[in-house]
CSV table of C-alpha atoms in Angstrom, one decimal:
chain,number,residue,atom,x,y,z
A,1192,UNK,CA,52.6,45.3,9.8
A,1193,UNK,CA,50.2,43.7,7.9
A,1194,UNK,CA,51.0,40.4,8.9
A,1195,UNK,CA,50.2,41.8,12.4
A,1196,UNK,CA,47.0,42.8,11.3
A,1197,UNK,CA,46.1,39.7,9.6
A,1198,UNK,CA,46.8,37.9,13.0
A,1199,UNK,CA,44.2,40.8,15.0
A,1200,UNK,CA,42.1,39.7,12.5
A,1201,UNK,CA,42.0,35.7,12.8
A,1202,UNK,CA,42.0,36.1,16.5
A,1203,UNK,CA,38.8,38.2,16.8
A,1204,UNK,CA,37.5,35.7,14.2
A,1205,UNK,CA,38.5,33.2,16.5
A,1206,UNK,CA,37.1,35.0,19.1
A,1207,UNK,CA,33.4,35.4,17.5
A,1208,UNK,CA,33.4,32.1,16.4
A,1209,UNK,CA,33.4,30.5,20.2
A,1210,UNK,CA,30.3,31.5,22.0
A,1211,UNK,CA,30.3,31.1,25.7
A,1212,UNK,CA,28.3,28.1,27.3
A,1213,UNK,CA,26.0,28.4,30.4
A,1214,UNK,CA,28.3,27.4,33.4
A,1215,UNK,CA,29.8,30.2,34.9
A,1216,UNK,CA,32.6,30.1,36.9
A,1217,UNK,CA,33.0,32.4,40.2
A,1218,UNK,CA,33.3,35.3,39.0
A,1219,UNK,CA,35.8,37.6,39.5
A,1220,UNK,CA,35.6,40.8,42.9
A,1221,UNK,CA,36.6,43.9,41.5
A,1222,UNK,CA,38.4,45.9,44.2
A,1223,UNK,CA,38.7,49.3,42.8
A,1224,UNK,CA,41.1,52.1,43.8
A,1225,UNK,CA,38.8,55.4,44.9
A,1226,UNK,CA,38.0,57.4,42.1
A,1227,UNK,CA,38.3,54.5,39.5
A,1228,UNK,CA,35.2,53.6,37.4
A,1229,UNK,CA,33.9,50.0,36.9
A,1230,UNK,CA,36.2,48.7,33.9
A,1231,UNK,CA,34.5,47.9,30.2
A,1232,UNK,CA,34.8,44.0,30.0
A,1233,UNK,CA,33.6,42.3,27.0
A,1234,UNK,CA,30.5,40.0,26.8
A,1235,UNK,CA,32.3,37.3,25.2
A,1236,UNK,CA,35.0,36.8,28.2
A,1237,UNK,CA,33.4,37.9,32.0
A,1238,UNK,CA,36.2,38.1,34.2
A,1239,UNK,CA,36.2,35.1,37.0
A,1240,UNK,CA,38.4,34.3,39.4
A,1241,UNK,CA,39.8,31.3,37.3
A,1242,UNK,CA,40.2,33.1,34.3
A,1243,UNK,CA,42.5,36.0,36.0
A,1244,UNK,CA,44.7,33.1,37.9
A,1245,UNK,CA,44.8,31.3,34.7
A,1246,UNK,CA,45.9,34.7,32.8
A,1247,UNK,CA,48.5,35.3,35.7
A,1248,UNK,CA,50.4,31.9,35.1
A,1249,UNK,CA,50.3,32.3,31.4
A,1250,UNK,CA,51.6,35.9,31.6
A,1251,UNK,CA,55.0,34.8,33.5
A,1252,UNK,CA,55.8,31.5,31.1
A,1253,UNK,CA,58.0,31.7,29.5
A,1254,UNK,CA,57.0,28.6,26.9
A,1255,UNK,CA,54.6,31.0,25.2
A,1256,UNK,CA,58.0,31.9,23.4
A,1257,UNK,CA,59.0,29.4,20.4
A,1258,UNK,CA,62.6,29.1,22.2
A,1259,UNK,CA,61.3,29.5,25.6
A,1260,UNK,CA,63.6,32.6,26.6
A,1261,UNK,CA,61.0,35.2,27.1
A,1262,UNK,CA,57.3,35.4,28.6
A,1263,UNK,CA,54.9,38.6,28.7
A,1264,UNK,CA,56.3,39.6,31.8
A,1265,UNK,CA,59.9,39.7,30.0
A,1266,UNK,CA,59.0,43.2,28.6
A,1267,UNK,CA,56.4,43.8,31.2
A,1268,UNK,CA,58.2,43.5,34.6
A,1269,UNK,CA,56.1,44.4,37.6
A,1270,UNK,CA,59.3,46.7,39.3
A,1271,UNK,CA,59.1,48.7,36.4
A,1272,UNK,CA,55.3,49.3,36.9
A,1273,UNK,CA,54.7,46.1,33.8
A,1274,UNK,CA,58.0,48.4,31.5
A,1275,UNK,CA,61.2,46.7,31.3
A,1276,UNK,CA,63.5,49.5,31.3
A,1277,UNK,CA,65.1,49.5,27.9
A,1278,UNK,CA,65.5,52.0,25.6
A,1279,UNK,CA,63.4,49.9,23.0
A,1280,UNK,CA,61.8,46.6,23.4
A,1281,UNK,CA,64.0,43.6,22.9
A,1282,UNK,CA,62.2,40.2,21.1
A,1283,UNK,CA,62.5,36.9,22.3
A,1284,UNK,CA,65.2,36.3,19.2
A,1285,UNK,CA,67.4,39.0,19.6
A,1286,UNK,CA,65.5,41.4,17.6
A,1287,UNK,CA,65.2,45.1,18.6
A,1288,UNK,CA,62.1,46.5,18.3
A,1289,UNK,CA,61.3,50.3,17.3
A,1290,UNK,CA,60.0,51.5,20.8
A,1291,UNK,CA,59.8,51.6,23.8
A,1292,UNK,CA,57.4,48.9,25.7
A,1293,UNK,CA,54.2,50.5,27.4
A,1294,UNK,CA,52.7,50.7,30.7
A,1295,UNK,CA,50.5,47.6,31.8
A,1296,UNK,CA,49.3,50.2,34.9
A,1297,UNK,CA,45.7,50.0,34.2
A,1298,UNK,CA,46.0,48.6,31.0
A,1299,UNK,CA,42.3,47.8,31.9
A,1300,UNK,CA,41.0,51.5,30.7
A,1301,UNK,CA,42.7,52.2,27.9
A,1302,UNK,CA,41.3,53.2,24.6
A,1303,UNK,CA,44.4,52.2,22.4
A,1304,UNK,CA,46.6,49.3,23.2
A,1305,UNK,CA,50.0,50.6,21.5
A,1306,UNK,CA,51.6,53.7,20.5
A,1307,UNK,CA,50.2,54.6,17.2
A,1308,UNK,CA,47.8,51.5,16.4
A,1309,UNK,CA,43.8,52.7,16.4
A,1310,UNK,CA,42.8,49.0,15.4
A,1311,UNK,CA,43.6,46.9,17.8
A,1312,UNK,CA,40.1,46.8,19.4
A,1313,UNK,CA,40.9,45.1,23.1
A,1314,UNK,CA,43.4,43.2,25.4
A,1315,UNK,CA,42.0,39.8,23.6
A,1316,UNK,CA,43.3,40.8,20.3
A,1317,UNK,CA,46.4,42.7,21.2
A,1318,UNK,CA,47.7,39.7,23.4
A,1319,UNK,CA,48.0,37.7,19.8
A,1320,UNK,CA,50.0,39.9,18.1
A,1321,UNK,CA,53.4,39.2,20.9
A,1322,UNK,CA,52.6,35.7,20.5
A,1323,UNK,CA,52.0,35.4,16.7
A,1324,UNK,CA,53.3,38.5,15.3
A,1325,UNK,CA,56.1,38.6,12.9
A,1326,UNK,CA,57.1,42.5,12.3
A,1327,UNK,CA,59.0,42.5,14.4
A,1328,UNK,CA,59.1,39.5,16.4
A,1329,UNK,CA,58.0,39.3,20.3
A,1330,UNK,CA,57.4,35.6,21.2
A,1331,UNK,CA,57.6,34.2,17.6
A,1332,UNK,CA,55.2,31.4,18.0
A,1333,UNK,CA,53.9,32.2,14.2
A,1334,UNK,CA,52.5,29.1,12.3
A,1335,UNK,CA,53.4,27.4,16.3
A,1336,UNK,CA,50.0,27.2,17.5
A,1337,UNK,CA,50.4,23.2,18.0
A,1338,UNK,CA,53.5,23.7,19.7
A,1339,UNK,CA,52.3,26.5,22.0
A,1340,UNK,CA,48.8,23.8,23.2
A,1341,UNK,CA,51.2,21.0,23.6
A,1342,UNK,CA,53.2,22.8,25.7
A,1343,UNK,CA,50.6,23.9,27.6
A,1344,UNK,CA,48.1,20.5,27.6
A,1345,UNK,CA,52.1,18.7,28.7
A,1346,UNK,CA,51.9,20.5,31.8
A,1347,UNK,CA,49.8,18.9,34.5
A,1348,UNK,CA,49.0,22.2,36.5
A,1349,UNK,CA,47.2,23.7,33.3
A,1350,UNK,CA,45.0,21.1,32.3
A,1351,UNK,CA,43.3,22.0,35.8
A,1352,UNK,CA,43.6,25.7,35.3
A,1353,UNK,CA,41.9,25.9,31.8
A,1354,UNK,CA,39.3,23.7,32.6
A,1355,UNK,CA,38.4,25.5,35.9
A,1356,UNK,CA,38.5,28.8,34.0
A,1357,UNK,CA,36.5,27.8,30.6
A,1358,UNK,CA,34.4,25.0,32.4
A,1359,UNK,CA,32.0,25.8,29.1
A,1360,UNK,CA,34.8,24.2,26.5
A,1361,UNK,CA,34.7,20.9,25.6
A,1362,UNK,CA,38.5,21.6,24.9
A,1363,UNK,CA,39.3,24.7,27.1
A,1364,UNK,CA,43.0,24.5,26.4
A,1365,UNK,CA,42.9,26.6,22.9
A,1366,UNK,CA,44.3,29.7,21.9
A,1367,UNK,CA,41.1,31.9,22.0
A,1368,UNK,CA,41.2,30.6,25.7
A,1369,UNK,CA,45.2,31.5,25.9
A,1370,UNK,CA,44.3,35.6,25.0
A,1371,UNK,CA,41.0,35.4,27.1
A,1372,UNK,CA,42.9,34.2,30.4
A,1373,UNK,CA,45.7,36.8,29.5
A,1374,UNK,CA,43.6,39.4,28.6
A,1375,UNK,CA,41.8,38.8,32.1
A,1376,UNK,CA,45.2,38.7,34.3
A,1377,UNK,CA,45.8,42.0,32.5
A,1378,UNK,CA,42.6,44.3,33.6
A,1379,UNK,CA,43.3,43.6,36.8
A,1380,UNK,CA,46.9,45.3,37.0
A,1381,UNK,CA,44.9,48.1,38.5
A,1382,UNK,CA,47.0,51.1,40.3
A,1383,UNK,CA,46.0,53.5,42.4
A,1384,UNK,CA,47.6,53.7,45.4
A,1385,UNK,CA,50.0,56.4,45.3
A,1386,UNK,CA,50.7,59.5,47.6
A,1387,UNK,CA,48.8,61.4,45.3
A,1388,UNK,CA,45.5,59.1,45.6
A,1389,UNK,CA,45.8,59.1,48.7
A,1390,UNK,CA,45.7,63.0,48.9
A,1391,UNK,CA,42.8,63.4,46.2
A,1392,UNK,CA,40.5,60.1,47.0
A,1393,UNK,CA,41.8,59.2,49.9
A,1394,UNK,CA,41.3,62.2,52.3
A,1395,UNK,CA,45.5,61.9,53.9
A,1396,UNK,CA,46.3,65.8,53.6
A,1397,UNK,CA,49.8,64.9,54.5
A,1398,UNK,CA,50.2,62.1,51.7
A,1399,UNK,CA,52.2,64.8,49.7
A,1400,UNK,CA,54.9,66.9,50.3
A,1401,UNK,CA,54.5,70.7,50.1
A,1402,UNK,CA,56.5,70.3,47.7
A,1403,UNK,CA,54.7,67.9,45.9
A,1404,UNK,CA,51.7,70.1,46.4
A,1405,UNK,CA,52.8,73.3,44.4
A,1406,UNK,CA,54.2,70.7,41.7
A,1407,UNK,CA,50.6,69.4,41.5
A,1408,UNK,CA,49.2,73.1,41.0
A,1409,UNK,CA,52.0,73.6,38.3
A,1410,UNK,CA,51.1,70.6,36.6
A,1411,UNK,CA,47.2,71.0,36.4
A,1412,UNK,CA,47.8,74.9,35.4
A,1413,UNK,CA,47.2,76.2,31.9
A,1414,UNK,CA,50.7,77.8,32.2
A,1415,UNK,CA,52.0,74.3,31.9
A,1416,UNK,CA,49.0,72.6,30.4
A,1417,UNK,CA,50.4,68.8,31.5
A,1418,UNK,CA,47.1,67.7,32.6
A,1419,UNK,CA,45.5,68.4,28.7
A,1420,UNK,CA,47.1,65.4,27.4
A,1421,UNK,CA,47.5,63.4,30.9
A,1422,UNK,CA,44.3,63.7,32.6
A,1423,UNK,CA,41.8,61.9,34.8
A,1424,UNK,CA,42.5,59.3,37.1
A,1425,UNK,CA,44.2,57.3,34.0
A,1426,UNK,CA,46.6,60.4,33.6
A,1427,UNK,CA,46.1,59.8,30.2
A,1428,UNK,CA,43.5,61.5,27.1
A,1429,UNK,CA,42.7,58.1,25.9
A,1430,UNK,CA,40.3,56.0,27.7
A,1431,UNK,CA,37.6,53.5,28.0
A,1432,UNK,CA,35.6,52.4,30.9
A,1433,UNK,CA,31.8,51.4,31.3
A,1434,UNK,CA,29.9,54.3,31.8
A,1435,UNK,CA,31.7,55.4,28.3
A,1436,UNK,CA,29.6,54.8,24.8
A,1437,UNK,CA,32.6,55.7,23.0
A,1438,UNK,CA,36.1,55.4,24.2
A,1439,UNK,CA,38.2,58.6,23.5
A,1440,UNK,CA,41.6,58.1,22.0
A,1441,UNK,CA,43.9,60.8,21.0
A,1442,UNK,CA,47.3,60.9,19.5
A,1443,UNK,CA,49.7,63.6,19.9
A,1444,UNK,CA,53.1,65.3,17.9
A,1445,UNK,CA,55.3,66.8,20.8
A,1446,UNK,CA,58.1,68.1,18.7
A,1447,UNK,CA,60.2,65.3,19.5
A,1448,UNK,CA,61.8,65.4,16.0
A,1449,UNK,CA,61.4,68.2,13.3
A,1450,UNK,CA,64.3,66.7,10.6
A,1451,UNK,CA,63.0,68.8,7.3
A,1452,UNK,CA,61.7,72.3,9.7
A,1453,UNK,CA,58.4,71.0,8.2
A,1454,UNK,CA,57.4,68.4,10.7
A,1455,UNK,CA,59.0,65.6,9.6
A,1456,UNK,CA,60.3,62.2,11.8
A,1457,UNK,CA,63.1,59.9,10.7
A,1458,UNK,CA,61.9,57.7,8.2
A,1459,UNK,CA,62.2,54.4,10.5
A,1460,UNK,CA,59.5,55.1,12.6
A,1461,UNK,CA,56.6,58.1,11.9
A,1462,UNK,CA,53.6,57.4,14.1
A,1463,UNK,CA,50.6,57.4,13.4
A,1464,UNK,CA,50.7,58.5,9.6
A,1465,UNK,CA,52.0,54.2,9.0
A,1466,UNK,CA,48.3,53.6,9.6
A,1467,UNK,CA,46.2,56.6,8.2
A,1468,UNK,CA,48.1,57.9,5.2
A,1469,UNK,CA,47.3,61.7,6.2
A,1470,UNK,CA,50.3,64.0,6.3
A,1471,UNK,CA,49.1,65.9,9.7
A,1472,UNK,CA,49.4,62.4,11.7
A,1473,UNK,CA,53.1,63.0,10.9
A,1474,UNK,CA,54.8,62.1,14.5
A,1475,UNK,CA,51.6,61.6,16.7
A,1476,UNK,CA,51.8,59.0,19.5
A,1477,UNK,CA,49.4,58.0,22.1
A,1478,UNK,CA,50.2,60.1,25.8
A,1479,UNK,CA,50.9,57.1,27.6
A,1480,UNK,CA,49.6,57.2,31.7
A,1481,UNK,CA,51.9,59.0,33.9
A,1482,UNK,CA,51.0,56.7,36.8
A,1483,UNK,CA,54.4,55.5,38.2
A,1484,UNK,CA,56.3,57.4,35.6
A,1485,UNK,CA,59.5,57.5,37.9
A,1486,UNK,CA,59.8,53.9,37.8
A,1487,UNK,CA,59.4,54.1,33.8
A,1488,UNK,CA,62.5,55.0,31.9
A,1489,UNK,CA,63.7,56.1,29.6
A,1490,UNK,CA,60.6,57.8,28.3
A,1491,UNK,CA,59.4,58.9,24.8
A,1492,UNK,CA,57.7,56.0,22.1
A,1493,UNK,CA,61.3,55.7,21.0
A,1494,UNK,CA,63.0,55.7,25.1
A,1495,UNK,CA,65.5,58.3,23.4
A,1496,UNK,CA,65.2,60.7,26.8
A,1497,UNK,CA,66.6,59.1,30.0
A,1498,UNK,CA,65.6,61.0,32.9
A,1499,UNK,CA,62.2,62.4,34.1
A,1500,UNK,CA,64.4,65.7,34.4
A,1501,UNK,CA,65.2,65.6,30.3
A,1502,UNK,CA,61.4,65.2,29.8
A,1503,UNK,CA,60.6,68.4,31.6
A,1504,UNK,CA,63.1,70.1,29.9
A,1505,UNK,CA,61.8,68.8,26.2
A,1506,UNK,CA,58.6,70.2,26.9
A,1507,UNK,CA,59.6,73.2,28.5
A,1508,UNK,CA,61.7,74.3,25.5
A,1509,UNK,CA,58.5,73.4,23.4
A,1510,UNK,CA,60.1,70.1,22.1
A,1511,UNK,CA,63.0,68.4,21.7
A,1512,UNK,CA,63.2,69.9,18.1
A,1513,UNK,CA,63.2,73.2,19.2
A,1514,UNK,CA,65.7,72.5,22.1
A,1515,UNK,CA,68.3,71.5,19.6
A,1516,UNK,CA,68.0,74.9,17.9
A,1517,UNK,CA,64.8,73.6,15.4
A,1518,UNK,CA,61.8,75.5,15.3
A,1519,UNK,CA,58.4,74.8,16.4
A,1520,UNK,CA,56.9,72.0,14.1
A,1521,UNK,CA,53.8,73.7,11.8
A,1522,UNK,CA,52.0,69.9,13.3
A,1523,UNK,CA,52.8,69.7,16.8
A,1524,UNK,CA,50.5,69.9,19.4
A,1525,UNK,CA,48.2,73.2,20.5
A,1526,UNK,CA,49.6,72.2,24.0
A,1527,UNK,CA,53.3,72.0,23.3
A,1528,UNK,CA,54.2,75.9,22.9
A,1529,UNK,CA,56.7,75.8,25.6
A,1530,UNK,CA,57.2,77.7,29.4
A,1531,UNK,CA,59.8,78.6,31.4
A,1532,UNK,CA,60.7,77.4,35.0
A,1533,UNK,CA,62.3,78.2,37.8
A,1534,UNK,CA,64.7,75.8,39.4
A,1535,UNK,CA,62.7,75.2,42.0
A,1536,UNK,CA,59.6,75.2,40.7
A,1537,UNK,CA,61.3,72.5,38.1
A,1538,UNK,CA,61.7,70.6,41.4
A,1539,UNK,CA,58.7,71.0,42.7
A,1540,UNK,CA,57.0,69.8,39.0
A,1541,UNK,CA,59.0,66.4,39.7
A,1542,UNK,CA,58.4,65.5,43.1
A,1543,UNK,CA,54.8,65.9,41.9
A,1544,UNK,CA,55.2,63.3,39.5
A,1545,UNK,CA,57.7,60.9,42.0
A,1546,UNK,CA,54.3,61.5,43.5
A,1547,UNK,CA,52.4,59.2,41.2
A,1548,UNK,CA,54.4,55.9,42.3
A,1549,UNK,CA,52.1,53.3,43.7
A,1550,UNK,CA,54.6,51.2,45.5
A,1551,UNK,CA,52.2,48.6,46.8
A,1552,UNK,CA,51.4,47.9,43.0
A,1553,UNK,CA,54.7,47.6,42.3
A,1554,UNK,CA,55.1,44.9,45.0
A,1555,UNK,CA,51.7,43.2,44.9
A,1556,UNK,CA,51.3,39.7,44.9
A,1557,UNK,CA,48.5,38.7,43.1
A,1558,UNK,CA,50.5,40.0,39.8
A,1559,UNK,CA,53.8,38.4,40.6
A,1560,UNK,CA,55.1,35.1,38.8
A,1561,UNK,CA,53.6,31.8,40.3
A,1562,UNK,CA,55.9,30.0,38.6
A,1563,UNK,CA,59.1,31.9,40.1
A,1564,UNK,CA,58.5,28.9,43.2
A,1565,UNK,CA,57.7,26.1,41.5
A,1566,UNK,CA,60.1,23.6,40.6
């Protein structure tokens, strides 16, 4: 982990260390889903145009790997609303990671960029540590930073492409401009577009079932108390955006696992006590979005429930823990206390969430692979 760190570190040192000229590209037209506020872009890398094309070719290339198996998009597959449907995250060398890859769905507002880590400041920095990291390993370019520009520079198209996006560099193809042009592609994986927008921002009183409907009043009642951790148009308790000063983030112990009755997680993976030391961080997580959450599974940081169905049950019973004849954890969460449903109410809470899919997202062009045509 610390190797990780060390890499977030260079990068933003990296990152301060090469200002912006005066030539500005075009920049980039936000076109924002109803509801959604104007994203928080860093100073030190505008979004243009360029930049997000750029970002969307280096996203789906697969030579940002040192053995060229495995891109970002390899764990971040656009069908799978940017998830790739494994239990846990598989590395470009064979090594299995210990959870369960994240939601790119509006990547652009969130406050935290991983389960449990609180220091990864933004999208520039977190894109270094799949490339460069080395516990455990993603893309395993470490100490392969030549590599990684000769590949790129070898490549006729991206010459162009950095150039046009960084006209400012005197050498725009570098790896600060590698993580800028990534970071840009990924702010503008925007979603919003599902049967429940279209209900609540949209005006379409028929976009959801009445099914749907009374799912939608279970979820945002304090009998359930869903929408405390998953709220807002991000569907999630950590955020960012513009009209923020501070960005809210929030990690949460759902009772998942209870191994000693005192709280306690297996010892291979604890949240977010690895990073602060304190024993009441014991099994907190971030509440990841719930946009497209049908297309997501399995679910948990860990992937260990399959089906949308399990999840509902996990929190019904007020954990996991507690399902498997546990007790309640002394550290869980206020809002995981448990409730009981009906069967069809149960069905009612899940077409509300089968509710959430945005299938034009999933489908969209502008975030599919360029490459996937080109020779």
């Amino acid at each position: 982990m610390r190797g990780v760190l060390r890499t977030v570190y260079l990068g933003l040192s990296l990152l301060l260390a090469t200002g912006c000229g005066n030539t500005t590209p075009e920049p980039y037209e936000w076109k924002l889903p109803a509801g959604f506020p104007d994203p928080a872009v860093p100073e030190d890398n505008p979004m243009s145009t360029a930049k997000v094309e750029l970002g969307r070719y280096l996203f789906h290339d697969k030579r940002l790997s040192a053995n060229g198996t495995q891109s970002c998009a390899s764990c971040h597959r656009q069908e799978y609303a940017f998830t790739d449907g494994r239990t846990t995250a598989l590395g470009s060398t064979g090594e299995h990671h210990r959870r369960n890859s994240m939601s790119l769905a509006n990547v652009a507002y969130a406050a935290s960029l991983t389960w449990v880590n609180p220091v990864v400041p933004g999208l520039e920095a977190q894109a270094l540590v799949p490339i460069f990291g080395e516990h455990p390993v993603e893309l395993g370019l470490a100490g392969q930073e030549e590599l990684l520009l000769q590949r790129l520079s070898g490549d006729a198209r991206y010459p162009k492409l950095f150039a046009k996006a960084f006209p400012e560099q005197k050498q725009p193809v570098s790896v600060v401009s590698v993580v800028r042009a990534i970071a840009a592609f990924e702010r503008t994986l925007l979603s919003g577009g599902s049967p429940y927008d279209r209900y609540s921002y949209r005006g379409e009183r028929d976009a959801l079932s009445v099914s749907a409907k009374r799912g939608m009043r279970l979820f945002f009642s304090e009998r359930l108390k869903c929408f405390r951790c998953h709220q807002g148009f991000a569907f999630t308790d950590s955020v960012k955006h513009k009209l923020m000063v501070f960005p809210e983030i929030t990690f949460h112990n759902t009772n998942l696992y209870n191994v000693d009755g005192h709280g306690a997680y297996p010892a291979t993976d604890q949240g977010l006590v690895e990073f602060t030391g304190k024993p009441e961080d014991m099994g907190r997580y971030l509440a990841p979005t719930l946009r497209n959450i049908a297309v997501t599974a399995p679910y948990m940081h860990d992937g260990s429930i399959a089906t949308l169905s399990e999840v509902i049950d996990h929190y019904a019973a007020g954990g996991r823990a507690s399902a498997q004849g546990g007790a309640l954890s002394p550290i869980q969460s206020e809002f995981v206390r448990g409730f009981t449903l009906t069967a069809q109410e149960k069905q009612d809470l899940l077409t509300f969430l089968e509710a959430l899919t945005d299938t034009e997202f999933l489908m969209e062009p502008r975030f599919s692979d360029p490459l996937a045509s080109v020779p």
